[in-house]
């Protein structure tokens, strides 16, 4: 029997997720019956040894990849659910554009656009306008006011990732998924970025789900969920880096 790791009010609820890559003898069950909820207004880190299914879980939960079994529901701020796993391609693209924010390890800023243009791009693609006050708050908190006219090549890695975070948060998505967001940053810039993600949850009410292999990064989250071989292997609430390291060691990570 698998258990579901539940939270008080979910932003995302996944039930019985199965994802298989390949077929026959070489098939890999990247997700093998994962049931989990990610809390609204919470910062959750997904951890586990390399190859345990962290990225697959994130990609499926974010509607970037399809599942072979199970359901995924995304809840809006009023608690209304949309079943991602029942949507066609077009509806899914639209949902991602309007309701989900992404931060990737590689920043993924467009080199010919300024920081400001990069930041505005998702909203423009969705045909929407930024709330000016929200925009000011983000720019202030992220400390990028003086960099908005610069192109990515004129910015440090830390600044580029802060622009990428502003881009993800500006549309006020129901959830932000971050995939190893500090993977390309030095430790100081990485800690600043994680500190901001935590503030965005605690002070601005954002929901953040982050994949990381770094126990120090995971300790910025409210909760760590652990995966091993495509299955849930437990959780740590209010984790410290030592707690996470210790659990990973015992899991063979
Ligand atoms: P993690 O993020 O924890 O390192 P992944 O989710 O990337 O793990 O991978 C889980 C398992 O699925 C691994 O065994 C990996 O080799 C396999 N896998 C992931 N993506 C693919 C793919 N596109 N094709 C085939 N196998 C894949």
PDB file of C-alpha atoms and ligand atoms in Angstrom:
ATOM      1  CA  UNK A   1       0.000   0.000   0.000  1.00  0.00           C
ATOM      2  CA  UNK A   2       1.198   3.484  -0.752  1.00  0.00           C
ATOM      3  CA  UNK A   3       0.431   6.409   1.506  1.00  0.00           C
ATOM      4  CA  UNK A   4      -0.449   9.923   0.446  1.00  0.00           C
ATOM      5  CA  UNK A   5       1.592  12.703   1.992  1.00  0.00           C
ATOM      6  CA  UNK A   6      -1.088  15.295   2.696  1.00  0.00           C
ATOM      7  CA  UNK A   7      -1.011  18.957   3.664  1.00  0.00           C
ATOM      8  CA  UNK A   8      -3.694  21.258   5.014  1.00  0.00           C
ATOM      9  CA  UNK A   9      -4.723  23.117   1.853  1.00  0.00           C
ATOM     10  CA  UNK A  10      -3.163  21.717  -1.294  1.00  0.00           C
ATOM     11  CA  UNK A  11      -2.073  23.757  -4.303  1.00  0.00           C
ATOM     12  CA  UNK A  12      -1.320  20.529  -6.163  1.00  0.00           C
ATOM     13  CA  UNK A  13      -2.611  17.035  -5.383  1.00  0.00           C
ATOM     14  CA  UNK A  14      -1.208  14.007  -7.182  1.00  0.00           C
ATOM     15  CA  UNK A  15      -2.725  10.526  -6.766  1.00  0.00           C
ATOM     16  CA  UNK A  16      -1.115   7.289  -7.828  1.00  0.00           C
ATOM     17  CA  UNK A  17       1.261   8.807 -10.391  1.00  0.00           C
ATOM     18  CA  UNK A  18       2.958   6.357 -12.693  1.00  0.00           C
ATOM     19  CA  UNK A  19       5.469   7.355 -15.355  1.00  0.00           C
ATOM     20  CA  UNK A  20       7.250   4.747 -17.457  1.00  0.00           C
ATOM     21  CA  UNK A  21      10.094   5.538 -19.863  1.00  0.00           C
ATOM     22  CA  UNK A  22      10.814   3.004 -22.606  1.00  0.00           C
ATOM     23  CA  UNK A  23       9.170  -0.387 -22.910  1.00  0.00           C
ATOM     24  CA  UNK A  24       9.833  -4.110 -22.461  1.00  0.00           C
ATOM     25  CA  UNK A  25      13.010  -5.137 -20.676  1.00  0.00           C
ATOM     26  CA  UNK A  26      14.457  -1.637 -20.719  1.00  0.00           C
ATOM     27  CA  UNK A  27      11.356   0.097 -19.267  1.00  0.00           C
ATOM     28  CA  UNK A  28      12.070   2.395 -16.311  1.00  0.00           C
ATOM     29  CA  UNK A  29       9.283   3.183 -13.831  1.00  0.00           C
ATOM     30  CA  UNK A  30      10.423   6.713 -13.065  1.00  0.00           C
ATOM     31  CA  UNK A  31       7.291   7.216 -10.922  1.00  0.00           C
ATOM     32  CA  UNK A  32       5.849   4.094  -9.362  1.00  0.00           C
ATOM     33  CA  UNK A  33       2.606   5.097  -7.643  1.00  0.00           C
ATOM     34  CA  UNK A  34       3.350   8.499  -6.122  1.00  0.00           C
ATOM     35  CA  UNK A  35       0.566  10.189  -4.147  1.00  0.00           C
ATOM     36  CA  UNK A  36       1.454  13.570  -2.730  1.00  0.00           C
ATOM     37  CA  UNK A  37       0.059  17.004  -2.016  1.00  0.00           C
ATOM     38  CA  UNK A  38       1.997  20.266  -2.191  1.00  0.00           C
ATOM     39  CA  UNK A  39       0.602  22.802   0.267  1.00  0.00           C
ATOM     40  CA  UNK A  40      -0.746  26.190  -0.802  1.00  0.00           C
ATOM     41  CA  UNK A  41       1.423  29.024   0.476  1.00  0.00           C
ATOM     42  CA  UNK A  42       4.135  26.538   1.436  1.00  0.00           C
ATOM     43  CA  UNK A  43       7.686  25.953   0.244  1.00  0.00           C
ATOM     44  CA  UNK A  44       8.220  22.250  -0.518  1.00  0.00           C
ATOM     45  CA  UNK A  45      11.520  20.701  -1.588  1.00  0.00           C
ATOM     46  CA  UNK A  46      11.643  17.400  -3.479  1.00  0.00           C
ATOM     47  CA  UNK A  47      14.793  15.433  -2.680  1.00  0.00           C
ATOM     48  CA  UNK A  48      16.211  11.983  -3.258  1.00  0.00           C
ATOM     49  CA  UNK A  49      19.188  10.232  -4.819  1.00  0.00           C
ATOM     50  CA  UNK A  50      20.040  10.872  -8.443  1.00  0.00           C
ATOM     51  CA  UNK A  51      17.606   9.000 -10.708  1.00  0.00           C
ATOM     52  CA  UNK A  52      14.943   8.723  -7.973  1.00  0.00           C
ATOM     53  CA  UNK A  53      12.324  10.553 -10.079  1.00  0.00           C
ATOM     54  CA  UNK A  54      12.521  14.115  -8.707  1.00  0.00           C
ATOM     55  CA  UNK A  55      12.574  15.870 -12.090  1.00  0.00           C
ATOM     56  CA  UNK A  56       9.971  13.508 -13.494  1.00  0.00           C
ATOM     57  CA  UNK A  57       7.632  14.262 -10.580  1.00  0.00           C
ATOM     58  CA  UNK A  58       8.127  17.990 -11.031  1.00  0.00           C
ATOM     59  CA  UNK A  59       7.644  17.879 -14.797  1.00  0.00           C
ATOM     60  CA  UNK A  60       4.480  15.803 -14.496  1.00  0.00           C
ATOM     61  CA  UNK A  61       3.042  17.918 -11.649  1.00  0.00           C
ATOM     62  CA  UNK A  62       3.708  21.061 -13.707  1.00  0.00           C
ATOM     63  CA  UNK A  63       1.994  19.658 -16.793  1.00  0.00           C
ATOM     64  CA  UNK A  64       5.252  19.681 -18.802  1.00  0.00           C
ATOM     65  CA  UNK A  65       5.114  15.911 -19.242  1.00  0.00           C
ATOM     66  CA  UNK A  66       2.263  13.392 -19.411  1.00  0.00           C
ATOM     67  CA  UNK A  67       1.749  10.533 -16.953  1.00  0.00           C
ATOM     68  CA  UNK A  68       0.992   6.884 -17.676  1.00  0.00           C
ATOM     69  CA  UNK A  69      -1.305   6.577 -14.683  1.00  0.00           C
ATOM     70  CA  UNK A  70      -2.804   8.596 -11.848  1.00  0.00           C
ATOM     71  CA  UNK A  71      -4.280  12.079 -11.569  1.00  0.00           C
ATOM     72  CA  UNK A  72      -2.934  15.568 -10.872  1.00  0.00           C
ATOM     73  CA  UNK A  73      -5.136  18.379  -9.640  1.00  0.00           C
ATOM     74  CA  UNK A  74      -4.162  22.039  -9.503  1.00  0.00           C
ATOM     75  CA  UNK A  75      -6.110  24.247  -7.085  1.00  0.00           C
ATOM     76  CA  UNK A  76      -6.637  27.965  -7.541  1.00  0.00           C
ATOM     77  CA  UNK A  77      -6.572  30.453  -4.661  1.00  0.00           C
ATOM     78  CA  UNK A  78     -10.305  29.870  -4.058  1.00  0.00           C
ATOM     79  CA  UNK A  79      -9.731  26.131  -3.763  1.00  0.00           C
ATOM     80  CA  UNK A  80     -11.309  25.189  -7.128  1.00  0.00           C
ATOM     81  CA  UNK A  81      -9.608  22.167  -8.695  1.00  0.00           C
ATOM     82  CA  UNK A  82      -8.572  21.584 -12.308  1.00  0.00           C
ATOM     83  CA  UNK A  83      -7.518  18.085 -13.285  1.00  0.00           C
ATOM     84  CA  UNK A  84      -4.362  18.490 -15.379  1.00  0.00           C
ATOM     85  CA  UNK A  85      -4.407  14.855 -16.386  1.00  0.00           C
ATOM     86  CA  UNK A  86      -7.797  15.350 -18.093  1.00  0.00           C
ATOM     87  CA  UNK A  87      -6.703  18.307 -20.255  1.00  0.00           C
ATOM     88  CA  UNK A  88      -5.686  18.249 -23.918  1.00  0.00           C
ATOM     89  CA  UNK A  89      -2.476  19.845 -25.178  1.00  0.00           C
ATOM     90  CA  UNK A  90      -3.922  23.278 -25.881  1.00  0.00           C
ATOM     91  CA  UNK A  91      -5.727  23.567 -22.571  1.00  0.00           C
ATOM     92  CA  UNK A  92      -2.604  22.392 -20.773  1.00  0.00           C
ATOM     93  CA  UNK A  93      -0.414  24.984 -22.519  1.00  0.00           C
ATOM     94  CA  UNK A  94      -2.912  27.661 -21.570  1.00  0.00           C
ATOM     95  CA  UNK A  95      -3.036  26.485 -17.966  1.00  0.00           C
ATOM     96  CA  UNK A  96       0.776  26.476 -17.702  1.00  0.00           C
ATOM     97  CA  UNK A  97       0.921  29.961 -19.176  1.00  0.00           C
ATOM     98  CA  UNK A  98      -1.670  31.405 -16.819  1.00  0.00           C
ATOM     99  CA  UNK A  99      -1.274  29.478 -13.608  1.00  0.00           C
ATOM    100  CA  UNK A 100       2.216  28.019 -13.289  1.00  0.00           C
ATOM    101  CA  UNK A 101       5.599  29.732 -12.978  1.00  0.00           C
ATOM    102  CA  UNK A 102       8.935  28.081 -13.735  1.00  0.00           C
ATOM    103  CA  UNK A 103      12.492  28.719 -12.594  1.00  0.00           C
ATOM    104  CA  UNK A 104      15.141  26.525 -14.188  1.00  0.00           C
ATOM    105  CA  UNK A 105      18.786  25.935 -13.379  1.00  0.00           C
ATOM    106  CA  UNK A 106      19.799  27.494 -16.705  1.00  0.00           C
ATOM    107  CA  UNK A 107      17.865  30.786 -16.126  1.00  0.00           C
ATOM    108  CA  UNK A 108      16.459  30.565 -19.710  1.00  0.00           C
ATOM    109  CA  UNK A 109      16.334  34.322 -20.261  1.00  0.00           C
ATOM    110  CA  UNK A 110      16.135  35.445 -23.893  1.00  0.00           C
ATOM    111  CA  UNK A 111      19.489  37.087 -24.722  1.00  0.00           C
ATOM    112  CA  UNK A 112      18.131  39.781 -27.048  1.00  0.00           C
ATOM    113  CA  UNK A 113      15.571  41.077 -24.536  1.00  0.00           C
ATOM    114  CA  UNK A 114      16.264  43.314 -21.555  1.00  0.00           C
ATOM    115  CA  UNK A 115      15.666  42.090 -18.008  1.00  0.00           C
ATOM    116  CA  UNK A 116      12.385  43.994 -17.985  1.00  0.00           C
ATOM    117  CA  UNK A 117      11.243  42.535 -21.307  1.00  0.00           C
ATOM    118  CA  UNK A 118      12.170  39.044 -20.133  1.00  0.00           C
ATOM    119  CA  UNK A 119      10.250  39.605 -16.941  1.00  0.00           C
ATOM    120  CA  UNK A 120       7.126  40.719 -18.815  1.00  0.00           C
ATOM    121  CA  UNK A 121       7.199  38.004 -21.461  1.00  0.00           C
ATOM    122  CA  UNK A 122       4.907  35.358 -19.859  1.00  0.00           C
ATOM    123  CA  UNK A 123       2.219  37.952 -19.165  1.00  0.00           C
ATOM    124  CA  UNK A 124       2.499  39.339 -22.691  1.00  0.00           C
ATOM    125  CA  UNK A 125       2.190  35.852 -24.150  1.00  0.00           C
ATOM    126  CA  UNK A 126      -0.912  35.370 -22.036  1.00  0.00           C
ATOM    127  CA  UNK A 127      -2.310  38.734 -23.188  1.00  0.00           C
ATOM    128  CA  UNK A 128      -2.377  40.112 -19.655  1.00  0.00           C
ATOM    129  CA  UNK A 129      -0.952  43.114 -17.841  1.00  0.00           C
ATOM    130  CA  UNK A 130       1.113  43.158 -14.667  1.00  0.00           C
ATOM    131  CA  UNK A 131      -0.372  44.578 -11.484  1.00  0.00           C
ATOM    132  CA  UNK A 132       1.920  47.668 -11.073  1.00  0.00           C
ATOM    133  CA  UNK A 133       2.073  47.430  -7.297  1.00  0.00           C
ATOM    134  CA  UNK A 134       2.945  43.731  -7.367  1.00  0.00           C
ATOM    135  CA  UNK A 135       5.584  44.442  -9.984  1.00  0.00           C
ATOM    136  CA  UNK A 136       7.142  47.157  -7.778  1.00  0.00           C
ATOM    137  CA  UNK A 137       7.157  44.822  -4.780  1.00  0.00           C
ATOM    138  CA  UNK A 138       8.926  42.080  -6.721  1.00  0.00           C
ATOM    139  CA  UNK A 139      11.498  44.405  -8.268  1.00  0.00           C
ATOM    140  CA  UNK A 140      12.218  45.940  -4.850  1.00  0.00           C
ATOM    141  CA  UNK A 141      12.437  42.694  -2.919  1.00  0.00           C
ATOM    142  CA  UNK A 142      14.627  41.115  -5.598  1.00  0.00           C
ATOM    143  CA  UNK A 143      16.840  44.201  -5.803  1.00  0.00           C
ATOM    144  CA  UNK A 144      16.763  44.382  -9.621  1.00  0.00           C
ATOM    145  CA  UNK A 145      15.428  47.929 -10.058  1.00  0.00           C
ATOM    146  CA  UNK A 146      18.774  49.180 -11.397  1.00  0.00           C
ATOM    147  CA  UNK A 147      19.147  46.272 -13.815  1.00  0.00           C
ATOM    148  CA  UNK A 148      15.876  46.299 -15.714  1.00  0.00           C
ATOM    149  CA  UNK A 149      17.343  47.900 -18.865  1.00  0.00           C
ATOM    150  CA  UNK A 150      20.241  45.424 -19.067  1.00  0.00           C
ATOM    151  CA  UNK A 151      20.433  42.377 -21.283  1.00  0.00           C
ATOM    152  CA  UNK A 152      21.190  39.001 -19.627  1.00  0.00           C
ATOM    153  CA  UNK A 153      24.848  39.038 -20.780  1.00  0.00           C
ATOM    154  CA  UNK A 154      25.333  42.253 -18.772  1.00  0.00           C
ATOM    155  CA  UNK A 155      24.071  40.620 -15.564  1.00  0.00           C
ATOM    156  CA  UNK A 156      25.728  38.266 -13.073  1.00  0.00           C
ATOM    157  CA  UNK A 157      24.353  34.748 -12.676  1.00  0.00           C
ATOM    158  CA  UNK A 158      22.648  35.737  -9.434  1.00  0.00           C
ATOM    159  CA  UNK A 159      21.027  38.776 -11.075  1.00  0.00           C
ATOM    160  CA  UNK A 160      19.870  36.705 -14.046  1.00  0.00           C
ATOM    161  CA  UNK A 161      18.249  34.168 -11.758  1.00  0.00           C
ATOM    162  CA  UNK A 162      16.542  36.938  -9.786  1.00  0.00           C
ATOM    163  CA  UNK A 163      15.091  38.246 -13.058  1.00  0.00           C
ATOM    164  CA  UNK A 164      13.960  34.691 -13.846  1.00  0.00           C
ATOM    165  CA  UNK A 165      12.259  34.537 -10.432  1.00  0.00           C
ATOM    166  CA  UNK A 166      10.550  37.896 -11.077  1.00  0.00           C
ATOM    167  CA  UNK A 167       9.385  36.539 -14.448  1.00  0.00           C
ATOM    168  CA  UNK A 168       7.941  33.452 -12.726  1.00  0.00           C
ATOM    169  CA  UNK A 169       6.191  35.397  -9.943  1.00  0.00           C
ATOM    170  CA  UNK A 170       4.884  38.424 -11.840  1.00  0.00           C
ATOM    171  CA  UNK A 171       1.770  36.664 -13.201  1.00  0.00           C
ATOM    172  CA  UNK A 172       0.934  35.544  -9.622  1.00  0.00           C
ATOM    173  CA  UNK A 173       0.836  31.867 -10.547  1.00  0.00           C
ATOM    174  CA  UNK A 174      -0.921  29.309  -8.344  1.00  0.00           C
ATOM    175  CA  UNK A 175       2.401  27.516  -8.007  1.00  0.00           C
ATOM    176  CA  UNK A 176       6.051  28.137  -8.917  1.00  0.00           C
ATOM    177  CA  UNK A 177       8.136  25.080  -9.791  1.00  0.00           C
ATOM    178  CA  UNK A 178      11.884  25.533  -9.439  1.00  0.00           C
ATOM    179  CA  UNK A 179      14.277  22.896 -10.818  1.00  0.00           C
ATOM    180  CA  UNK A 180      17.703  23.119  -9.115  1.00  0.00           C
ATOM    181  CA  UNK A 181      17.372  26.940  -9.139  1.00  0.00           C
ATOM    182  CA  UNK A 182      20.758  27.482  -7.499  1.00  0.00           C
ATOM    183  CA  UNK A 183      22.611  24.884  -9.569  1.00  0.00           C
ATOM    184  CA  UNK A 184      24.492  27.513 -11.579  1.00  0.00           C
ATOM    185  CA  UNK A 185      25.050  30.026  -8.778  1.00  0.00           C
ATOM    186  CA  UNK A 186      27.905  30.556  -6.332  1.00  0.00           C
ATOM    187  CA  UNK A 187      26.916  29.769  -2.755  1.00  0.00           C
ATOM    188  CA  UNK A 188      26.274  33.393  -1.721  1.00  0.00           C
ATOM    189  CA  UNK A 189      24.025  34.146  -4.717  1.00  0.00           C
ATOM    190  CA  UNK A 190      22.366  30.790  -4.193  1.00  0.00           C
ATOM    191  CA  UNK A 191      21.558  31.541  -0.554  1.00  0.00           C
ATOM    192  CA  UNK A 192      20.194  34.963  -1.510  1.00  0.00           C
ATOM    193  CA  UNK A 193      17.949  33.406  -4.112  1.00  0.00           C
ATOM    194  CA  UNK A 194      16.689  30.736  -1.710  1.00  0.00           C
ATOM    195  CA  UNK A 195      16.099  33.417   0.903  1.00  0.00           C
ATOM    196  CA  UNK A 196      13.974  35.259  -1.607  1.00  0.00           C
ATOM    197  CA  UNK A 197      11.986  32.155  -2.541  1.00  0.00           C
ATOM    198  CA  UNK A 198      11.291  31.615   1.151  1.00  0.00           C
ATOM    199  CA  UNK A 199      10.212  35.247   1.570  1.00  0.00           C
ATOM    200  CA  UNK A 200       7.932  34.951  -1.443  1.00  0.00           C
ATOM    201  CA  UNK A 201       6.177  32.121   0.403  1.00  0.00           C
ATOM    202  CA  UNK A 202       6.100  33.621   3.907  1.00  0.00           C
ATOM    203  CA  UNK A 203       5.435  37.261   3.071  1.00  0.00           C
ATOM    204  CA  UNK A 204       3.799  37.163  -0.343  1.00  0.00           C
ATOM    205  CA  UNK A 205       1.805  33.928  -0.021  1.00  0.00           C
ATOM    206  CA  UNK A 206       3.397  32.233  -3.040  1.00  0.00           C
ATOM    207  CA  UNK A 207       3.410  28.421  -3.344  1.00  0.00           C
ATOM    208  CA  UNK A 208       6.836  27.066  -4.315  1.00  0.00           C
ATOM    209  CA  UNK A 209       7.878  23.499  -5.161  1.00  0.00           C
ATOM    210  CA  UNK A 210      11.625  23.039  -5.670  1.00  0.00           C
ATOM    211  CA  UNK A 211      13.664  20.077  -6.860  1.00  0.00           C
ATOM    212  CA  UNK A 212      17.145  20.031  -5.373  1.00  0.00           C
ATOM    213  CA  UNK A 213      19.898  17.618  -4.445  1.00  0.00           C
ATOM    214  CA  UNK A 214      21.443  20.126  -2.020  1.00  0.00           C
ATOM    215  CA  UNK A 215      20.533  19.658   1.696  1.00  0.00           C
ATOM    216  CA  UNK A 216      21.410  23.304   2.430  1.00  0.00           C
ATOM    217  CA  UNK A 217      18.974  24.467  -0.264  1.00  0.00           C
ATOM    218  CA  UNK A 218      16.302  22.047   0.976  1.00  0.00           C
ATOM    219  CA  UNK A 219      16.610  23.481   4.490  1.00  0.00           C
ATOM    220  CA  UNK A 220      15.113  26.762   3.187  1.00  0.00           C
ATOM    221  CA  UNK A 221      11.843  24.882   2.545  1.00  0.00           C
ATOM    222  CA  UNK A 222       9.022  24.312   5.052  1.00  0.00           C
ATOM    223  CA  UNK A 223       8.931  20.651   4.150  1.00  0.00           C
ATOM    224  CA  UNK A 224      11.116  18.160   2.323  1.00  0.00           C
ATOM    225  CA  UNK A 225       9.614  15.127   0.576  1.00  0.00           C
ATOM    226  CA  UNK A 226      11.940  12.261  -0.235  1.00  0.00           C
ATOM    227  CA  UNK A 227      11.818   9.996  -3.267  1.00  0.00           C
ATOM    228  CA  UNK A 228      13.643   6.713  -3.807  1.00  0.00           C
ATOM    229  CA  UNK A 229      13.257   4.605  -6.956  1.00  0.00           C
ATOM    230  CA  UNK A 230      10.140   6.466  -8.050  1.00  0.00           C
ATOM    231  CA  UNK A 231       8.380   6.053  -4.707  1.00  0.00           C
ATOM    232  CA  UNK A 232       7.875   8.293  -1.707  1.00  0.00           C
ATOM    233  CA  UNK A 233      10.259   7.513   1.111  1.00  0.00           C
ATOM    234  CA  UNK A 234       9.037   9.997   3.726  1.00  0.00           C
ATOM    235  CA  UNK A 235       9.055  13.671   4.552  1.00  0.00           C
ATOM    236  CA  UNK A 236      10.742  16.104   6.914  1.00  0.00           C
ATOM    237  CA  UNK A 237       8.802  19.082   8.253  1.00  0.00           C
ATOM    238  CA  UNK A 238      10.785  22.224   9.166  1.00  0.00           C
ATOM    239  CA  UNK A 239      14.012  20.588   7.990  1.00  0.00           C
ATOM    240  CA  UNK A 240      17.548  21.542   8.892  1.00  0.00           C
ATOM    241  CA  UNK A 241      20.405  20.745   6.492  1.00  0.00           C
ATOM    242  CA  UNK A 242      21.669  18.167   9.024  1.00  0.00           C
ATOM    243  CA  UNK A 243      18.261  16.406   9.153  1.00  0.00           C
ATOM    244  CA  UNK A 244      18.171  16.217   5.372  1.00  0.00           C
ATOM    245  CA  UNK A 245      21.758  15.010   5.023  1.00  0.00           C
ATOM    246  CA  UNK A 246      21.188  12.371   7.667  1.00  0.00           C
ATOM    247  CA  UNK A 247      18.023  11.041   5.988  1.00  0.00           C
ATOM    248  CA  UNK A 248      19.673  11.026   2.564  1.00  0.00           C
ATOM    249  CA  UNK A 249      22.618   9.054   3.930  1.00  0.00           C
ATOM    250  CA  UNK A 250      20.267   6.482   5.396  1.00  0.00           C
ATOM    251  CA  UNK A 251      18.463   6.278   2.049  1.00  0.00           C
ATOM    252  CA  UNK A 252      21.726   5.638   0.281  1.00  0.00           C
ATOM    253  CA  UNK A 253      21.783   9.022  -1.462  1.00  0.00           C
TER     254      UNK A 253
HETATM  255  P1  LIG B   1      16.147  12.645 -10.707  1.00  0.00           P
HETATM  256  O1  LIG B   1      15.578  13.970 -11.105  1.00  0.00           O
HETATM  257  O2  LIG B   1      15.791  12.226  -9.309  1.00  0.00           O
HETATM  258  O3  LIG B   1      17.639  12.522 -10.940  1.00  0.00           O
HETATM  259  P2  LIG B   1      14.720  11.677 -13.027  1.00  0.00           P
HETATM  260  O4  LIG B   1      13.293  12.034 -12.786  1.00  0.00           O
HETATM  261  O5  LIG B   1      15.503  12.533 -13.951  1.00  0.00           O
HETATM  262  O6  LIG B   1      15.470  11.516 -11.622  1.00  0.00           O
HETATM  263  O7  LIG B   1      14.804  10.188 -13.588  1.00  0.00           O
HETATM  264  C1  LIG B   1      14.117   9.071 -12.985  1.00  0.00           C
HETATM  265  C2  LIG B   1      14.420   7.823 -13.797  1.00  0.00           C
HETATM  266  O8  LIG B   1      13.834   7.929 -15.102  1.00  0.00           O
HETATM  267  C3  LIG B   1      15.906   7.586 -14.046  1.00  0.00           C
HETATM  268  O9  LIG B   1      16.139   6.192 -14.020  1.00  0.00           O
HETATM  269  C4  LIG B   1      16.143   8.148 -15.410  1.00  0.00           C
HETATM  270  O10 LIG B   1      17.210   7.509 -16.052  1.00  0.00           O
HETATM  271  C5  LIG B   1      14.823   7.853 -16.109  1.00  0.00           C
HETATM  272  N1  LIG B   1      14.495   8.869 -17.140  1.00  0.00           N
HETATM  273  C6  LIG B   1      14.243  10.174 -16.926  1.00  0.00           C
HETATM  274  N2  LIG B   1      13.952  10.808 -18.087  1.00  0.00           N
HETATM  275  C7  LIG B   1      14.025   9.855 -19.063  1.00  0.00           C
HETATM  276  C8  LIG B   1      13.829   9.864 -20.479  1.00  0.00           C
HETATM  277  N3  LIG B   1      13.485  10.978 -21.139  1.00  0.00           N
HETATM  278  N4  LIG B   1      13.993   8.690 -21.140  1.00  0.00           N
HETATM  279  C9  LIG B   1      14.323   7.556 -20.500  1.00  0.00           C
HETATM  280  N5  LIG B   1      14.529   7.480 -19.171  1.00  0.00           N
HETATM  281  C10 LIG B   1      14.375   8.602 -18.447  1.00  0.00           C
END
